[in-house]
Coordinates of C-alpha atoms and ligand atoms in Angstrom, one line a residue:
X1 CA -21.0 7.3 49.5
X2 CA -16.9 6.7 48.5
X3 CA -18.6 5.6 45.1
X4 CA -20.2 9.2 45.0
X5 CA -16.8 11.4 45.9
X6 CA -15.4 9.2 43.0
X7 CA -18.2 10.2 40.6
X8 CA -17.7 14.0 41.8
X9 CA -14.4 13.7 41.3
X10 CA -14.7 12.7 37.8
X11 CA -17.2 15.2 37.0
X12 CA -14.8 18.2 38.3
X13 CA -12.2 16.1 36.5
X14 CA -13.6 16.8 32.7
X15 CA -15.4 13.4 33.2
X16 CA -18.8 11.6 32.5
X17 CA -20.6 9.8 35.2
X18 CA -24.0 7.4 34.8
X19 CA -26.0 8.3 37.7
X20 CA -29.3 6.9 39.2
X21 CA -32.3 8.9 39.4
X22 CA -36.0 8.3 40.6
X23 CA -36.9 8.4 36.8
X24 CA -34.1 6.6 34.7
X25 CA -30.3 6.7 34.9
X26 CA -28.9 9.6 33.2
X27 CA -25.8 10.0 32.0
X28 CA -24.4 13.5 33.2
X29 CA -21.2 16.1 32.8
X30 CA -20.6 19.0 34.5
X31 CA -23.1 21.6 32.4
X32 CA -20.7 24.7 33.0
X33 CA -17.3 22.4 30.9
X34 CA -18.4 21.8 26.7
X35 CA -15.9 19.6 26.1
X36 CA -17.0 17.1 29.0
X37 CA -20.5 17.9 27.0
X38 CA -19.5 16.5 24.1
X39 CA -18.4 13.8 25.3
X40 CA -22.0 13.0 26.5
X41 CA -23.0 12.9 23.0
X42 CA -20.5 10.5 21.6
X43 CA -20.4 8.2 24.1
X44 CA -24.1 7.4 24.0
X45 CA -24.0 8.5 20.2
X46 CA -26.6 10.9 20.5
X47 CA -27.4 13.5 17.7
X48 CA -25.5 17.0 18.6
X49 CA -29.3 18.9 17.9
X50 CA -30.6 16.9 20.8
X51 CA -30.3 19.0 24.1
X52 CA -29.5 17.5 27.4
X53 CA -31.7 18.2 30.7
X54 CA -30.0 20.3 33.2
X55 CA -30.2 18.8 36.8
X56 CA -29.7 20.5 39.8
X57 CA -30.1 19.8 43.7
X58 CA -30.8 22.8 44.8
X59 CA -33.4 26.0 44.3
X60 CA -30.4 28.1 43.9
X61 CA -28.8 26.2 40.9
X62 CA -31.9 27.2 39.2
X63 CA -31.6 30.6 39.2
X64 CA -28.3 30.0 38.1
X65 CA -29.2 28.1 35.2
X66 CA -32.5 30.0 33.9
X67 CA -33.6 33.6 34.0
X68 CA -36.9 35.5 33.4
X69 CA -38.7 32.5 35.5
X70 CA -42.0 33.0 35.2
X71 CA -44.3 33.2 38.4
X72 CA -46.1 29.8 37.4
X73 CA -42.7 27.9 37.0
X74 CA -41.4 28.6 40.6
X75 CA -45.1 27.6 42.0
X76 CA -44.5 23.9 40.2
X77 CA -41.0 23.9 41.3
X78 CA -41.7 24.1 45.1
X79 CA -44.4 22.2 44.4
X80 CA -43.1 19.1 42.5
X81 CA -39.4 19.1 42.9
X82 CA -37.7 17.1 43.9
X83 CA -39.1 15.0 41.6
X84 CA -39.9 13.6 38.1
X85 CA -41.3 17.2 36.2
X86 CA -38.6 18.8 33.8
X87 CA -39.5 22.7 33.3
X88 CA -38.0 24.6 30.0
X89 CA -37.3 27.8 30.9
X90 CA -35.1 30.6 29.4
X91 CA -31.4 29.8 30.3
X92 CA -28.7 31.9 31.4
X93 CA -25.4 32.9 29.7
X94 CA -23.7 30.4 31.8
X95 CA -25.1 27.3 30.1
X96 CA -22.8 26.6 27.1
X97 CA -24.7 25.9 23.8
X98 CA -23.4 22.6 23.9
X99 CA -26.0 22.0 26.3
X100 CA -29.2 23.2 24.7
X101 CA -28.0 22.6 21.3
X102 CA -28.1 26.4 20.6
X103 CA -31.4 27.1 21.8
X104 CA -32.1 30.0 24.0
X105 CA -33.9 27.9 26.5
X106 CA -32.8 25.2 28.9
X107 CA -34.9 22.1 30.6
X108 CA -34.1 21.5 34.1
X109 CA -35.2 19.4 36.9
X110 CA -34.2 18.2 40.7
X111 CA -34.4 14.4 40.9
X112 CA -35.9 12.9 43.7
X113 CA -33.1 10.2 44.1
X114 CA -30.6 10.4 47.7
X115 CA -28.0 9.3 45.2
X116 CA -28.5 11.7 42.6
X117 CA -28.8 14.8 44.7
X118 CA -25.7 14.0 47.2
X119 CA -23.9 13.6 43.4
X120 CA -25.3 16.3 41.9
X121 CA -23.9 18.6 45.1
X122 CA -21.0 16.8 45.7
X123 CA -20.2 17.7 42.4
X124 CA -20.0 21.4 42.9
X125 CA -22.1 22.5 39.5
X126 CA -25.3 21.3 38.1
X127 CA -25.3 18.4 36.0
X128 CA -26.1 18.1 32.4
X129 CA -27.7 14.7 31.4
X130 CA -29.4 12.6 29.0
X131 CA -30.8 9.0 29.8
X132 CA -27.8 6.5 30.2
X133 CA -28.6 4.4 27.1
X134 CA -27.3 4.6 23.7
X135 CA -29.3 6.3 21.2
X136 CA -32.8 5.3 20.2
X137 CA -32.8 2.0 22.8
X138 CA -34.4 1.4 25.9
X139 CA -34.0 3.8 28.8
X140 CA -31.7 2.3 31.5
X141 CA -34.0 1.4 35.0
X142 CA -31.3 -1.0 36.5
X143 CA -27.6 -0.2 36.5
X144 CA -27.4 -3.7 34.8
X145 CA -29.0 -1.6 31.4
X146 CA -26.1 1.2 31.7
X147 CA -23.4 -1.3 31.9
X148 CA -25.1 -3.3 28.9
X149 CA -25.3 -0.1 26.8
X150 CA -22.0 2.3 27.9
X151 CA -19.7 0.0 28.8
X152 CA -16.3 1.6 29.1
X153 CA -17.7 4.5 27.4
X154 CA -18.5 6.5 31.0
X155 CA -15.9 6.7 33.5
X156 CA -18.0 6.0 36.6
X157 CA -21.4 4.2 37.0
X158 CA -23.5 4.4 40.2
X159 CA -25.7 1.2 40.4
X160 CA -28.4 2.0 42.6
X161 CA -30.7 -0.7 41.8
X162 CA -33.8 -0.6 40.1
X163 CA -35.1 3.2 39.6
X164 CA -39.0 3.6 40.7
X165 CA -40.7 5.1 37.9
X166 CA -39.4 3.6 35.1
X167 CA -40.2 6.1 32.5
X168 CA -38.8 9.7 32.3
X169 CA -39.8 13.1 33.5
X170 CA -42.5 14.9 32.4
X171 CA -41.4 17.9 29.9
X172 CA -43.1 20.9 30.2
X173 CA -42.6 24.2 28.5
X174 CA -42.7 27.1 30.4
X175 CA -41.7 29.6 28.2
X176 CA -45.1 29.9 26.9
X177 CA -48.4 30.8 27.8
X178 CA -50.5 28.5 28.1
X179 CA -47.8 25.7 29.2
X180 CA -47.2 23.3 26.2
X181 CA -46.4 19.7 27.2
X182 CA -43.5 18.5 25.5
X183 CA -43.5 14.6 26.8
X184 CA -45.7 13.0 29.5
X185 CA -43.9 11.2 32.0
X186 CA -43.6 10.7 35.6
X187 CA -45.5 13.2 37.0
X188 CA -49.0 13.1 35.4
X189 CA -50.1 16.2 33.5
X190 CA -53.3 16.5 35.2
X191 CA -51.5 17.1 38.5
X192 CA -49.6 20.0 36.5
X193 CA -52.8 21.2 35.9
X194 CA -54.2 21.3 39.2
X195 CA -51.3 22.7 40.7
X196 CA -51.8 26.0 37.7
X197 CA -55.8 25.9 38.2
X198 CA -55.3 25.7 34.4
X199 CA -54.7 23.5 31.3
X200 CA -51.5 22.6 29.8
X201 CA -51.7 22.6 26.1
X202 CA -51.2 18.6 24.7
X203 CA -49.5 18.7 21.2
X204 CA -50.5 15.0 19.4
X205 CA -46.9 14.3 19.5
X206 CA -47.1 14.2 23.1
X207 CA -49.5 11.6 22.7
X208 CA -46.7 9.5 20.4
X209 CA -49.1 10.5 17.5
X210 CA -47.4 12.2 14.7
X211 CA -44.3 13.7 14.3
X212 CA -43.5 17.0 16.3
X213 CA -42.5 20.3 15.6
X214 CA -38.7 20.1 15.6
X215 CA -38.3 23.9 16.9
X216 CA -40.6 23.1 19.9
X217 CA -39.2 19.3 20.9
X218 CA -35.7 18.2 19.3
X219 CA -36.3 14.6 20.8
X220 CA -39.3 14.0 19.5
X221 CA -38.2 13.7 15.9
X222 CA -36.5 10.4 16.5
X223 CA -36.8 6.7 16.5
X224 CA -36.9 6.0 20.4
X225 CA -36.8 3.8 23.3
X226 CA -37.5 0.7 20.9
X227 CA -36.6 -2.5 21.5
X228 CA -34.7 -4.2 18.6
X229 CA -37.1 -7.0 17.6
X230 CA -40.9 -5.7 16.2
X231 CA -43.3 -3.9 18.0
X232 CA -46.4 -3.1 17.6
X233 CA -49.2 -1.5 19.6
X234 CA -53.0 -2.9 19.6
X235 CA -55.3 -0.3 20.7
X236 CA -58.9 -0.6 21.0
X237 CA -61.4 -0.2 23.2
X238 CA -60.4 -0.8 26.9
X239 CA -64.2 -0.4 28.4
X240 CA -64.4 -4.2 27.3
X241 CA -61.6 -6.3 27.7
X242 CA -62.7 -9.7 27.5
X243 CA -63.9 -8.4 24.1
X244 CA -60.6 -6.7 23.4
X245 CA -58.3 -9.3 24.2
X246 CA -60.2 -11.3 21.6
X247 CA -59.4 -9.1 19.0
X248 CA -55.8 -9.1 20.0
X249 CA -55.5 -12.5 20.5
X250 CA -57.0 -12.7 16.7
X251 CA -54.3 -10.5 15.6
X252 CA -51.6 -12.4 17.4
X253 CA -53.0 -16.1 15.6
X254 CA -52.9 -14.4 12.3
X255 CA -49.3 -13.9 13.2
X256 CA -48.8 -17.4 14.1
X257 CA -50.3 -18.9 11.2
X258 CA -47.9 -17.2 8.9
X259 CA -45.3 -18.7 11.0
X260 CA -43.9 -16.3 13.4
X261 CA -43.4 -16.4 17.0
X262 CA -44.9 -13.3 18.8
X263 CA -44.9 -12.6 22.4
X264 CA -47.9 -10.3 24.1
X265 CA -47.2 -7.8 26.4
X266 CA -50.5 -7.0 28.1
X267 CA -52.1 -5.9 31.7
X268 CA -52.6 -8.2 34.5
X269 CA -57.0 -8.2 33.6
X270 CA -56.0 -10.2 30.5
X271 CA -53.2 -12.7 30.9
X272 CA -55.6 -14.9 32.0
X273 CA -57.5 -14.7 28.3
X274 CA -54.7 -15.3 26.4
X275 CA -53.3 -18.7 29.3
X276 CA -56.6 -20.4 28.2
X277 CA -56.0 -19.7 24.5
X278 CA -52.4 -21.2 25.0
X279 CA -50.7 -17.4 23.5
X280 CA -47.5 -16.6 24.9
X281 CA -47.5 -13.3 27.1
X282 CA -45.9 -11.3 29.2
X283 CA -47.4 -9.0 32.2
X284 CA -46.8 -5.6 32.2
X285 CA -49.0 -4.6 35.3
X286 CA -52.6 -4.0 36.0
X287 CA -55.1 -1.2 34.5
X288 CA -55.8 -0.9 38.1
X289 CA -52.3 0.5 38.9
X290 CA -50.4 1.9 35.9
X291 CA -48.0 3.1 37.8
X292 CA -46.6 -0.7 37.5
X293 CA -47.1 -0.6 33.7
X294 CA -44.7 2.3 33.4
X295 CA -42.1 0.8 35.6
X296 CA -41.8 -2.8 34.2
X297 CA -42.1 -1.1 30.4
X298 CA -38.8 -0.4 28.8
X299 CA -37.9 -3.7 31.2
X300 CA -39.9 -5.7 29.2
X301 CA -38.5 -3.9 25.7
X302 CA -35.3 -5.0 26.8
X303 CA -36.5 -8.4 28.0
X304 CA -38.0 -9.5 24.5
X305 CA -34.7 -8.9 22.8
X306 CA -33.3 -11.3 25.1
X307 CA -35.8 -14.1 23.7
X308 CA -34.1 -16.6 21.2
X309 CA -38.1 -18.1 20.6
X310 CA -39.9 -14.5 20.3
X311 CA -39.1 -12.9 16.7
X312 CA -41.9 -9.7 17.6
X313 CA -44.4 -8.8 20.3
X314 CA -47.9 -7.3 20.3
X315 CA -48.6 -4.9 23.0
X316 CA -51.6 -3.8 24.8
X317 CA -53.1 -0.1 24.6
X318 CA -53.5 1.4 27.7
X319 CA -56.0 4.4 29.0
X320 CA -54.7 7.3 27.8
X321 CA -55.0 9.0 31.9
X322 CA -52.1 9.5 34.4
X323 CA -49.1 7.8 33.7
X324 CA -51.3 5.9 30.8
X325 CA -50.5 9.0 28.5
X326 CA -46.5 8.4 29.6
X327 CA -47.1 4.7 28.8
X328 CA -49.2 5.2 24.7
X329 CA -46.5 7.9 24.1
X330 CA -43.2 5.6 24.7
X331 CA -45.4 2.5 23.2
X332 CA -46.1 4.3 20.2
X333 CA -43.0 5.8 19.8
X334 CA -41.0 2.1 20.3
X335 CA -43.1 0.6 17.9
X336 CA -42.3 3.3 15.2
X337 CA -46.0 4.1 15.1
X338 CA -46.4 0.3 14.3
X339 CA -50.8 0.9 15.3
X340 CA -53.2 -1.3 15.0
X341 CA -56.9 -0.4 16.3
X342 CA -58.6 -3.7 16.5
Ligands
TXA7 O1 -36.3 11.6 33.7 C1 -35.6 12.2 32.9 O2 -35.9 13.2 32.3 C2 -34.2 11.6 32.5 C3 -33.3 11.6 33.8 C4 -31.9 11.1 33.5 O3 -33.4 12.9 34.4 N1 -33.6 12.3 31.5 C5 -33.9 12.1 30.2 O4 -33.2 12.8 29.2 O5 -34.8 11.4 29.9 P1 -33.5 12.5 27.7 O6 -32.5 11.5 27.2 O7 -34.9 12.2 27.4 O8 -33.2 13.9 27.0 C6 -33.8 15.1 27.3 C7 -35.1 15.5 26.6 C8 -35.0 15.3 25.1 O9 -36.2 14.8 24.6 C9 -34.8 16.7 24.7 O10 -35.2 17.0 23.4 C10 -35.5 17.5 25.7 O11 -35.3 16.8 26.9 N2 -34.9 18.9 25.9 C11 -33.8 19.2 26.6 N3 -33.6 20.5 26.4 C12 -34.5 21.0 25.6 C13 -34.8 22.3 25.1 N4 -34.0 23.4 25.4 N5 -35.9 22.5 24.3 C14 -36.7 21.5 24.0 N6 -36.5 20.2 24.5 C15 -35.4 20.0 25.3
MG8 MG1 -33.4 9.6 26.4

């Protein structure tokens, strides 16, 4: 808890602070000072047009932050927060443009971390933060990642351990009507939608297919989350997976008989598969719990590049359901739509 006064002190200070949540570590500033904004942006060299997610720890800090809030946003609020669901809503005149990147609308979420919310109110104002990794890598799930990436670029780091979901918050954009999903994370979309007794509209892009609209998701129009060594993604059909893995595994000898040394990330069902047929692999979790998956994923990103005998990996597709669409959208994106459908 000292380590938390510190971080609030540095926050009131005109500082930045990396910060664990249940998601990812962010990387936050006090949303109400634009110069301690900025330096958000350089230190983790992030493009100015890319807003930041407002976090807050309390139902008053959103009303604050965001006006004009429809009925439907308040029921997923009480609902789902704390926890891992980012709503964009209409913001306020106190949120510098510096935050939103001179859009009229602002993403906010409570985190469902102790850490994060005691910071977050220790801090006196609600928190303006992007994931704690430099630009287009990884996103942090172990304090270990923020020190690796912002070394002496943030004044304090929290180190909380490993965060639980492993991938970020779900994005959804409440300024329209229907809702429009702008990234799948945490919270799965069909709980969104049970919650509304309606659908929430699913852009491609949301499904890491395509590019998006720039005017409706900044963040989407960039290389992301990618490890540095080659990705890419074999999808197929996962109704069959001895028969799957043996298209993959064809893939991956192809690979190896031009002389390269791959690595396959795939589900717990498989490894077995590719053990017998001697193919070097890594587990990312079982189809049976995907939950796992999206946990040990941008891990395992970062865990390749540490390999001085793997030169690319071939990951498993998973079902597009739950935190399966949070999983194809990160994969696909990592890989730099680097597909294969086998
Ligand atoms: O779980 C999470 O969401 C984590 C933790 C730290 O809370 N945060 C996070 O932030 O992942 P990050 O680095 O993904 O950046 C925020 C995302 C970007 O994709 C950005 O484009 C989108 O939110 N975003 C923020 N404000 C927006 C706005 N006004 N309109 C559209 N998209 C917005
Ligand atoms: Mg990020």
């Amino acid at each position: 808890m000292d380590l938390v006064r510190e971080a609030a002190a540095a926050i009131r200070a005109g500082g930045i602070v990396a910060f664990p949540t249940e998601t990812v570590y962010g990387l936050g500033a006090d949303t109400y000072n634009p110069e301690a904004v900025k330096k958000v942006f350089i230190a983790k060299r992030r493009p100015m047009d890319n807003p930041l997610i407002v976090h807050i720890h309390s139902l008053n800090q959103l009303y604050e932050v965001a006006v004009k809030i429809p009925p439907e946003a308040e029921k997923l609020a009480r609902r789902f927060w704390p926890g891992p669901m980012t709503l964009l809503l209409w913001k306020s005149d106190k949120v510098p443009p510096e935050v939103t990147a001179g859009r009229p609308t602002v993403a906010v979420r409570m985190p469902a971390h102790p850490v994060a919310l005691a910071f977050i109110r220790e801090s006196g104002v609600p928190i303006a933060a992007p994931s704690a990794n430099l630009a287009g890598r990884p996103s942090p799930t172990t304090g270990e990642h923020v020190v690796r990436d912002l070394y002496g670029r943030a004044d304090v780091i929290i180190d909380s351990g490993e965060t639980v979901y492993g991938v970020e918050s779900t994005i959804v954009d409440m300024t329209r009507d229907p809702p429009v999903l702008l990234r799948p994370g945490g919270l799965p979309v069909e709980e969104i939608e049970r919650e509304l007794g309606k659908e929430v509209v699913i852009p491609q892009f949301a499904r890491g297919l395509g590019q998006a609209d720039v005017a409706l998701a900044p963040g989407m129009k960039y290389r992301h989350y990618a490890p540095f060594k080659r990705l890419t993604i074999v999808e197929g059909d996962y109704s069959d997976l001895k028969a799957y893995a043996a298209k993959v595994a064809e893939v991956v000898k192809q690979e190896i008989a031009k002389g390269a040394r791959p690595i396959i990330l795939c589900s717990s069902e498989t490894a077995q598969y590719y053990e017998q047929q001697g193919l070097r692999h890594l587990v990312l979790g079982p189809r049976s719990n995907i939950f796992i998956v999206a946990r040990n994923l941008f891990k395992t990103f970062r865990a390749i590049d540490e390999m001085l005998d793997v030169d690319e990996a071939f990951m498993e597709g998973f079902e597009e359901r739950g935190l399966g669409l949070a999983v194809m959208n990160r994969a696909r994106k990592a890989s730099g739509f680097s597909i294969i459908r086998v």
